[in-house]
PDB file of C-alpha atoms in Angstrom:
ATOM      1  CA  UNK A   1     156.399  54.446  15.668  1.00 88.00           C
ATOM      2  CA  UNK A   2     153.601  55.398  18.380  1.00 88.00           C
ATOM      3  CA  UNK A   3     153.171  51.610  19.127  1.00 88.00           C
ATOM      4  CA  UNK A   4     148.692  52.617  18.943  1.00 89.00           C
ATOM      5  CA  UNK A   5     146.876  50.208  16.845  1.00 90.00           C
ATOM      6  CA  UNK A   6     144.854  52.640  14.154  1.00 90.00           C
ATOM      7  CA  UNK A   7     141.702  51.363  15.431  1.00 90.00           C
ATOM      8  CA  UNK A   8     142.467  52.783  18.965  1.00 88.00           C
ATOM      9  CA  UNK A   9     144.244  56.157  17.537  1.00 90.00           C
ATOM     10  CA  UNK A  10     141.571  57.541  14.914  1.00 92.00           C
ATOM     11  CA  UNK A  11     138.878  59.648  16.868  1.00 91.00           C
ATOM     12  CA  UNK A  12     140.639  60.095  19.505  1.00 90.00           C
ATOM     13  CA  UNK A  13     142.370  63.108  21.039  1.00 89.00           C
ATOM     14  CA  UNK A  14     146.055  63.412  20.813  1.00 86.00           C
ATOM     15  CA  UNK A  15     146.657  63.242  24.285  1.00 87.00           C
ATOM     16  CA  UNK A  16     145.561  59.743  24.900  1.00 88.00           C
ATOM     17  CA  UNK A  17     148.226  58.438  22.601  1.00 89.00           C
ATOM     18  CA  UNK A  18     151.068  60.109  23.460  1.00 92.00           C
ATOM     19  CA  UNK A  19     151.858  63.120  26.454  1.00 92.00           C
ATOM     20  CA  UNK A  20     153.656  66.040  25.237  1.00 88.00           C
ATOM     21  CA  UNK A  21     156.858  67.628  26.592  1.00 93.00           C
ATOM     22  CA  UNK A  22     158.240  70.983  25.744  1.00 93.00           C
ATOM     23  CA  UNK A  23     161.373  71.709  26.138  1.00 91.00           C
ATOM     24  CA  UNK A  24     161.157  74.956  27.289  1.00 92.00           C
ATOM     25  CA  UNK A  25     158.168  77.152  29.523  1.00 91.00           C
ATOM     26  CA  UNK A  26     157.248  79.402  26.959  1.00 93.00           C
ATOM     27  CA  UNK A  27     157.055  76.801  23.707  1.00 93.00           C
ATOM     28  CA  UNK A  28     153.643  76.007  23.978  1.00 93.00           C
ATOM     29  CA  UNK A  29     152.806  79.393  23.666  1.00 94.00           C
ATOM     30  CA  UNK A  30     154.681  80.077  21.336  1.00 94.00           C
ATOM     31  CA  UNK A  31     153.689  77.359  18.967  1.00 94.00           C
ATOM     32  CA  UNK A  32     150.119  78.729  19.541  1.00 92.00           C
ATOM     33  CA  UNK A  33     150.632  82.171  18.363  1.00 94.00           C
ATOM     34  CA  UNK A  34     152.384  80.679  14.843  1.00 94.00           C
ATOM     35  CA  UNK A  35     149.870  78.810  14.894  1.00 93.00           C
ATOM     36  CA  UNK A  36     147.506  81.725  14.844  1.00 91.00           C
ATOM     37  CA  UNK A  37     149.611  84.336  12.618  1.00 93.00           C
ATOM     38  CA  UNK A  38     150.923  82.347  10.291  1.00 94.00           C
ATOM     39  CA  UNK A  39     148.690  78.865  10.451  1.00 94.00           C
ATOM     40  CA  UNK A  40     152.144  77.146  10.850  1.00 95.00           C
ATOM     41  CA  UNK A  41     154.428  76.133  13.078  1.00 96.00           C
ATOM     42  CA  UNK A  42     157.451  74.099  12.753  1.00 96.00           C
ATOM     43  CA  UNK A  43     159.314  72.826  15.894  1.00 95.00           C
ATOM     44  CA  UNK A  44     161.072  69.953  18.655  1.00 94.00           C
ATOM     45  CA  UNK A  45     159.650  68.705  21.429  1.00 93.00           C
ATOM     46  CA  UNK A  46     159.168  65.158  23.491  1.00 95.00           C
ATOM     47  CA  UNK A  47     156.542  63.109  23.059  1.00 94.00           C
ATOM     48  CA  UNK A  48     155.903  60.098  25.737  1.00 95.00           C
ATOM     49  CA  UNK A  49     153.998  57.338  24.495  1.00 93.00           C
ATOM     50  CA  UNK A  50     151.878  55.119  26.419  1.00 90.00           C
ATOM     51  CA  UNK A  51     154.326  52.370  28.009  1.00 92.00           C
ATOM     52  CA  UNK A  52     156.847  55.368  29.220  1.00 93.00           C
ATOM     53  CA  UNK A  53     159.054  55.356  25.695  1.00 94.00           C
ATOM     54  CA  UNK A  54     160.493  58.883  24.776  1.00 94.00           C
ATOM     55  CA  UNK A  55     160.586  60.437  21.373  1.00 95.00           C
ATOM     56  CA  UNK A  56     162.819  63.124  19.962  1.00 95.00           C
ATOM     57  CA  UNK A  57     160.449  64.576  17.600  1.00 95.00           C
ATOM     58  CA  UNK A  58     160.310  67.281  15.005  1.00 96.00           C
ATOM     59  CA  UNK A  59     156.817  68.611  13.785  1.00 94.00           C
ATOM     60  CA  UNK A  60     155.595  70.874  11.205  1.00 96.00           C
ATOM     61  CA  UNK A  61     152.242  71.618  11.913  1.00 95.00           C
ATOM     62  CA  UNK A  62     149.679  73.032   9.724  1.00 96.00           C
ATOM     63  CA  UNK A  63     146.225  74.914  10.324  1.00 94.00           C
ATOM     64  CA  UNK A  64     143.525  73.602   8.325  1.00 94.00           C
ATOM     65  CA  UNK A  65     140.314  75.689   7.127  1.00 91.00           C
ATOM     66  CA  UNK A  66     137.331  75.026   5.374  1.00 92.00           C
ATOM     67  CA  UNK A  67     135.809  76.184   2.376  1.00 91.00           C
ATOM     68  CA  UNK A  68     134.834  79.425   4.014  1.00 91.00           C
ATOM     69  CA  UNK A  69     137.883  79.951   6.259  1.00 88.00           C
ATOM     70  CA  UNK A  70     136.908  78.669   9.489  1.00 90.00           C
ATOM     71  CA  UNK A  71     139.500  76.459  11.249  1.00 89.00           C
ATOM     72  CA  UNK A  72     138.576  72.790  10.521  1.00 91.00           C
ATOM     73  CA  UNK A  73     141.932  71.108  12.327  1.00 91.00           C
ATOM     74  CA  UNK A  74     145.186  70.314  12.138  1.00 92.00           C
ATOM     75  CA  UNK A  75     147.565  68.665   9.891  1.00 94.00           C
ATOM     76  CA  UNK A  76     150.656  67.264  12.312  1.00 93.00           C
ATOM     77  CA  UNK A  77     154.060  65.774  10.207  1.00 94.00           C
ATOM     78  CA  UNK A  78     156.347  63.939  12.915  1.00 93.00           C
ATOM     79  CA  UNK A  79     159.671  62.855  12.344  1.00 94.00           C
ATOM     80  CA  UNK A  80     161.664  61.002  14.545  1.00 95.00           C
ATOM     81  CA  UNK A  81     165.021  62.828  16.304  1.00 94.00           C
ATOM     82  CA  UNK A  82     165.631  60.770  18.984  1.00 92.00           C
ATOM     83  CA  UNK A  83     168.546  58.484  17.487  1.00 92.00           C
ATOM     84  CA  UNK A  84     169.923  62.044  15.956  1.00 91.00           C
ATOM     85  CA  UNK A  85     168.985  63.754  18.846  1.00 89.00           C
ATOM     86  CA  UNK A  86     171.087  60.819  21.380  1.00 88.00           C
ATOM     87  CA  UNK A  87     173.949  61.440  18.996  1.00 88.00           C
ATOM     88  CA  UNK A  88     174.942  64.882  19.091  1.00 87.00           C
ATOM     89  CA  UNK A  89     173.951  64.670  22.744  1.00 87.00           C
ATOM     90  CA  UNK A  90     176.984  62.057  23.035  1.00 86.00           C
ATOM     91  CA  UNK A  91     178.879  64.303  20.801  1.00 82.00           C
ATOM     92  CA  UNK A  92     178.531  67.490  23.077  1.00 83.00           C
ATOM     93  CA  UNK A  93     179.125  65.289  26.040  1.00 83.00           C
ATOM     94  CA  UNK A  94     182.746  63.657  25.019  1.00 81.00           C
ATOM     95  CA  UNK A  95     183.234  67.429  23.860  1.00 74.00           C
ATOM     96  CA  UNK A  96     183.027  68.920  26.878  1.00 80.00           C
ATOM     97  CA  UNK A  97     185.270  65.874  28.530  1.00 76.00           C
ATOM     98  CA  UNK A  98     187.733  66.664  26.504  1.00 72.00           C
ATOM     99  CA  UNK A  99     187.816  70.477  26.937  1.00 73.00           C
ATOM    100  CA  UNK A 100     187.969  69.426  30.694  1.00 75.00           C
ATOM    101  CA  UNK A 101     191.033  66.781  29.668  1.00 73.00           C
ATOM    102  CA  UNK A 102     192.996  69.305  27.920  1.00 68.00           C
ATOM    103  CA  UNK A 103     192.494  72.271  31.083  1.00 73.00           C
ATOM    104  CA  UNK A 104     193.726  69.265  33.373  1.00 72.00           C
ATOM    105  CA  UNK A 105     196.493  68.420  31.785  1.00 75.00           C
ATOM    106  CA  UNK A 106     199.749  69.701  33.425  1.00 79.00           C
ATOM    107  CA  UNK A 107     201.168  71.047  29.706  1.00 91.00           C
ATOM    108  CA  UNK A 108     200.426  73.950  27.696  1.00 95.00           C
ATOM    109  CA  UNK A 109     198.785  73.666  24.838  1.00 92.00           C
ATOM    110  CA  UNK A 110     197.554  76.514  22.682  1.00 93.00           C
ATOM    111  CA  UNK A 111     194.447  75.954  19.984  1.00 91.00           C
ATOM    112  CA  UNK A 112     194.780  78.234  16.598  1.00 92.00           C
ATOM    113  CA  UNK A 113     193.788  78.679  12.790  1.00 91.00           C
ATOM    114  CA  UNK A 114     197.197  78.746  10.631  1.00 84.00           C
ATOM    115  CA  UNK A 115     196.418  82.389  10.491  1.00 88.00           C
ATOM    116  CA  UNK A 116     196.611  82.715  14.143  1.00 88.00           C
ATOM    117  CA  UNK A 117     193.413  84.696  13.808  1.00 89.00           C
ATOM    118  CA  UNK A 118     191.583  82.908  17.178  1.00 91.00           C
ATOM    119  CA  UNK A 119     193.726  81.785  19.943  1.00 93.00           C
ATOM    120  CA  UNK A 120     192.578  79.460  22.944  1.00 92.00           C
ATOM    121  CA  UNK A 121     194.823  78.576  25.776  1.00 93.00           C
ATOM    122  CA  UNK A 122     194.414  76.045  28.303  1.00 92.00           C
ATOM    123  CA  UNK A 123     195.196  76.424  31.823  1.00 91.00           C
ATOM    124  CA  UNK A 124     198.625  74.898  31.676  1.00 92.00           C
ATOM    125  CA  UNK A 125     199.499  77.686  28.976  1.00 94.00           C
ATOM    126  CA  UNK A 126     197.728  80.355  31.224  1.00 94.00           C
ATOM    127  CA  UNK A 127     199.614  79.227  34.726  1.00 93.00           C
ATOM    128  CA  UNK A 128     202.851  78.752  33.267  1.00 94.00           C
ATOM    129  CA  UNK A 129     203.571  82.004  30.809  1.00 96.00           C
ATOM    130  CA  UNK A 130     200.917  84.403  32.713  1.00 96.00           C
ATOM    131  CA  UNK A 131     199.459  85.582  29.690  1.00 96.00           C
ATOM    132  CA  UNK A 132     195.287  85.019  29.544  1.00 95.00           C
ATOM    133  CA  UNK A 133     193.008  84.545  27.075  1.00 92.00           C
ATOM    134  CA  UNK A 134     192.401  88.035  26.501  1.00 94.00           C
ATOM    135  CA  UNK A 135     195.795  89.030  26.149  1.00 94.00           C
ATOM    136  CA  UNK A 136     196.074  86.753  23.218  1.00 93.00           C
ATOM    137  CA  UNK A 137     192.544  88.494  21.836  1.00 91.00           C
ATOM    138  CA  UNK A 138     193.669  91.525  22.228  1.00 87.00           C
ATOM    139  CA  UNK A 139     197.284  91.280  21.407  1.00 86.00           C
ATOM    140  CA  UNK A 140     199.167  89.425  18.938  1.00 92.00           C
ATOM    141  CA  UNK A 141     200.471  86.211  20.787  1.00 94.00           C
ATOM    142  CA  UNK A 142     203.347  85.769  18.517  1.00 95.00           C
ATOM    143  CA  UNK A 143     204.433  89.122  19.402  1.00 95.00           C
ATOM    144  CA  UNK A 144     203.395  88.588  23.200  1.00 96.00           C
ATOM    145  CA  UNK A 145     205.775  85.178  23.647  1.00 96.00           C
ATOM    146  CA  UNK A 146     208.582  86.076  21.006  1.00 97.00           C
ATOM    147  CA  UNK A 147     209.238  89.356  21.431  1.00 96.00           C
ATOM    148  CA  UNK A 148     212.609  88.670  19.460  1.00 96.00           C
ATOM    149  CA  UNK A 149     212.115  89.263  15.845  1.00 96.00           C
ATOM    150  CA  UNK A 150     214.263  85.764  14.643  1.00 96.00           C
ATOM    151  CA  UNK A 151     213.297  83.922  17.560  1.00 96.00           C
ATOM    152  CA  UNK A 152     209.724  84.836  16.244  1.00 95.00           C
ATOM    153  CA  UNK A 153     210.201  84.399  12.271  1.00 96.00           C
ATOM    154  CA  UNK A 154     211.945  80.871  13.114  1.00 96.00           C
ATOM    155  CA  UNK A 155     208.957  80.241  15.365  1.00 95.00           C
ATOM    156  CA  UNK A 156     206.579  80.753  12.552  1.00 94.00           C
ATOM    157  CA  UNK A 157     208.345  78.321  10.608  1.00 94.00           C
ATOM    158  CA  UNK A 158     208.132  75.503  12.732  1.00 94.00           C
ATOM    159  CA  UNK A 159     204.817  75.953  13.062  1.00 93.00           C
ATOM    160  CA  UNK A 160     203.697  76.427   9.626  1.00 91.00           C
ATOM    161  CA  UNK A 161     205.284  72.477   9.562  1.00 91.00           C
ATOM    162  CA  UNK A 162     202.847  70.938  11.999  1.00 91.00           C
ATOM    163  CA  UNK A 163     204.187  66.967  12.598  1.00 90.00           C
ATOM    164  CA  UNK A 164     208.021  67.958  12.661  1.00 90.00           C
ATOM    165  CA  UNK A 165     208.878  66.923  15.800  1.00 94.00           C
ATOM    166  CA  UNK A 166     209.907  68.999  18.745  1.00 96.00           C
ATOM    167  CA  UNK A 167     211.960  71.775  19.255  1.00 96.00           C
ATOM    168  CA  UNK A 168     212.957  73.933  22.185  1.00 97.00           C
ATOM    169  CA  UNK A 169     212.036  77.316  22.014  1.00 97.00           C
ATOM    170  CA  UNK A 170     213.018  80.467  24.785  1.00 97.00           C
ATOM    171  CA  UNK A 171     209.048  81.739  25.625  1.00 97.00           C
ATOM    172  CA  UNK A 172     208.225  84.672  27.131  1.00 97.00           C
ATOM    173  CA  UNK A 173     206.002  84.343  29.927  1.00 97.00           C
ATOM    174  CA  UNK A 174     204.266  88.106  31.124  1.00 96.00           C
ATOM    175  CA  UNK A 175     206.128  88.979  33.975  1.00 96.00           C
ATOM    176  CA  UNK A 176     209.378  89.505  31.903  1.00 95.00           C
ATOM    177  CA  UNK A 177     210.604  85.614  32.453  1.00 95.00           C
ATOM    178  CA  UNK A 178     212.211  83.896  29.287  1.00 96.00           C
ATOM    179  CA  UNK A 179     211.285  80.126  29.321  1.00 96.00           C
ATOM    180  CA  UNK A 180     212.995  77.774  27.677  1.00 97.00           C
ATOM    181  CA  UNK A 181     209.595  75.414  26.221  1.00 97.00           C
ATOM    182  CA  UNK A 182     209.985  72.249  23.840  1.00 96.00           C
ATOM    183  CA  UNK A 183     206.922  72.518  21.905  1.00 96.00           C
ATOM    184  CA  UNK A 184     205.237  70.599  19.315  1.00 95.00           C
ATOM    185  CA  UNK A 185     202.416  71.573  16.716  1.00 94.00           C
ATOM    186  CA  UNK A 186     200.104  69.134  15.481  1.00 92.00           C
ATOM    187  CA  UNK A 187     197.401  69.374  12.337  1.00 92.00           C
ATOM    188  CA  UNK A 188     194.180  68.202  13.597  1.00 89.00           C
ATOM    189  CA  UNK A 189     192.167  69.846  10.373  1.00 90.00           C
ATOM    190  CA  UNK A 190     192.857  72.462   7.806  1.00 90.00           C
ATOM    191  CA  UNK A 191     191.149  74.865  10.239  1.00 90.00           C
ATOM    192  CA  UNK A 192     192.974  73.804  13.834  1.00 91.00           C
ATOM    193  CA  UNK A 193     196.091  73.664  14.981  1.00 93.00           C
ATOM    194  CA  UNK A 194     197.972  72.767  18.369  1.00 92.00           C
ATOM    195  CA  UNK A 195     200.401  73.722  20.245  1.00 93.00           C
ATOM    196  CA  UNK A 196     201.804  71.570  22.602  1.00 94.00           C
ATOM    197  CA  UNK A 197     204.444  72.763  25.560  1.00 95.00           C
ATOM    198  CA  UNK A 198     206.310  71.516  27.978  1.00 94.00           C
ATOM    199  CA  UNK A 199     208.312  73.981  30.531  1.00 94.00           C
ATOM    200  CA  UNK A 200     212.120  71.982  30.659  1.00 95.00           C
ATOM    201  CA  UNK A 201     214.166  75.422  32.263  1.00 94.00           C
ATOM    202  CA  UNK A 202     214.586  74.197  35.530  1.00 92.00           C
TER     203      UNK A 202
END
């Protein structure tokens, strides 16, 4: 993994084999403090090889002692996480891009769990209706947008059947106006649904 022949590794300092890069400014100090306090440390850092290759490594380091209890060295068990770390960073980047796309779309969007215990609105929803994420966090989004009980009941039934097409539903804005919004609901997972709306009032 480290591309160093055994003959060049045994008996040499680790710094001759690879260079450490710590992920946080105080990470090295915390690692040394953990070794002093408990005799072991586990964490992640980057190892830069002689040829410049960078490895994301998870290490478990244990302090070794001789029969008299004196420090005799350290045992380091290292696992290469380079591919996994790259996949995690790629997934995080794609998630950011998706969120940017959701915010940029000129439609109303609301992400929610089936119980509506957590609702997240995109910018198009906020701009069209005036309700903010703070509003729906503090209040019932169904009551805010559908104050008429009959409309609210019919809308709840429609939302309970994701993928059932589009329906125009009178939706109340924060300023009291009632907009005609064409809604559709998509279930992305058992815990996540998305409502997509287009203002067709005009």
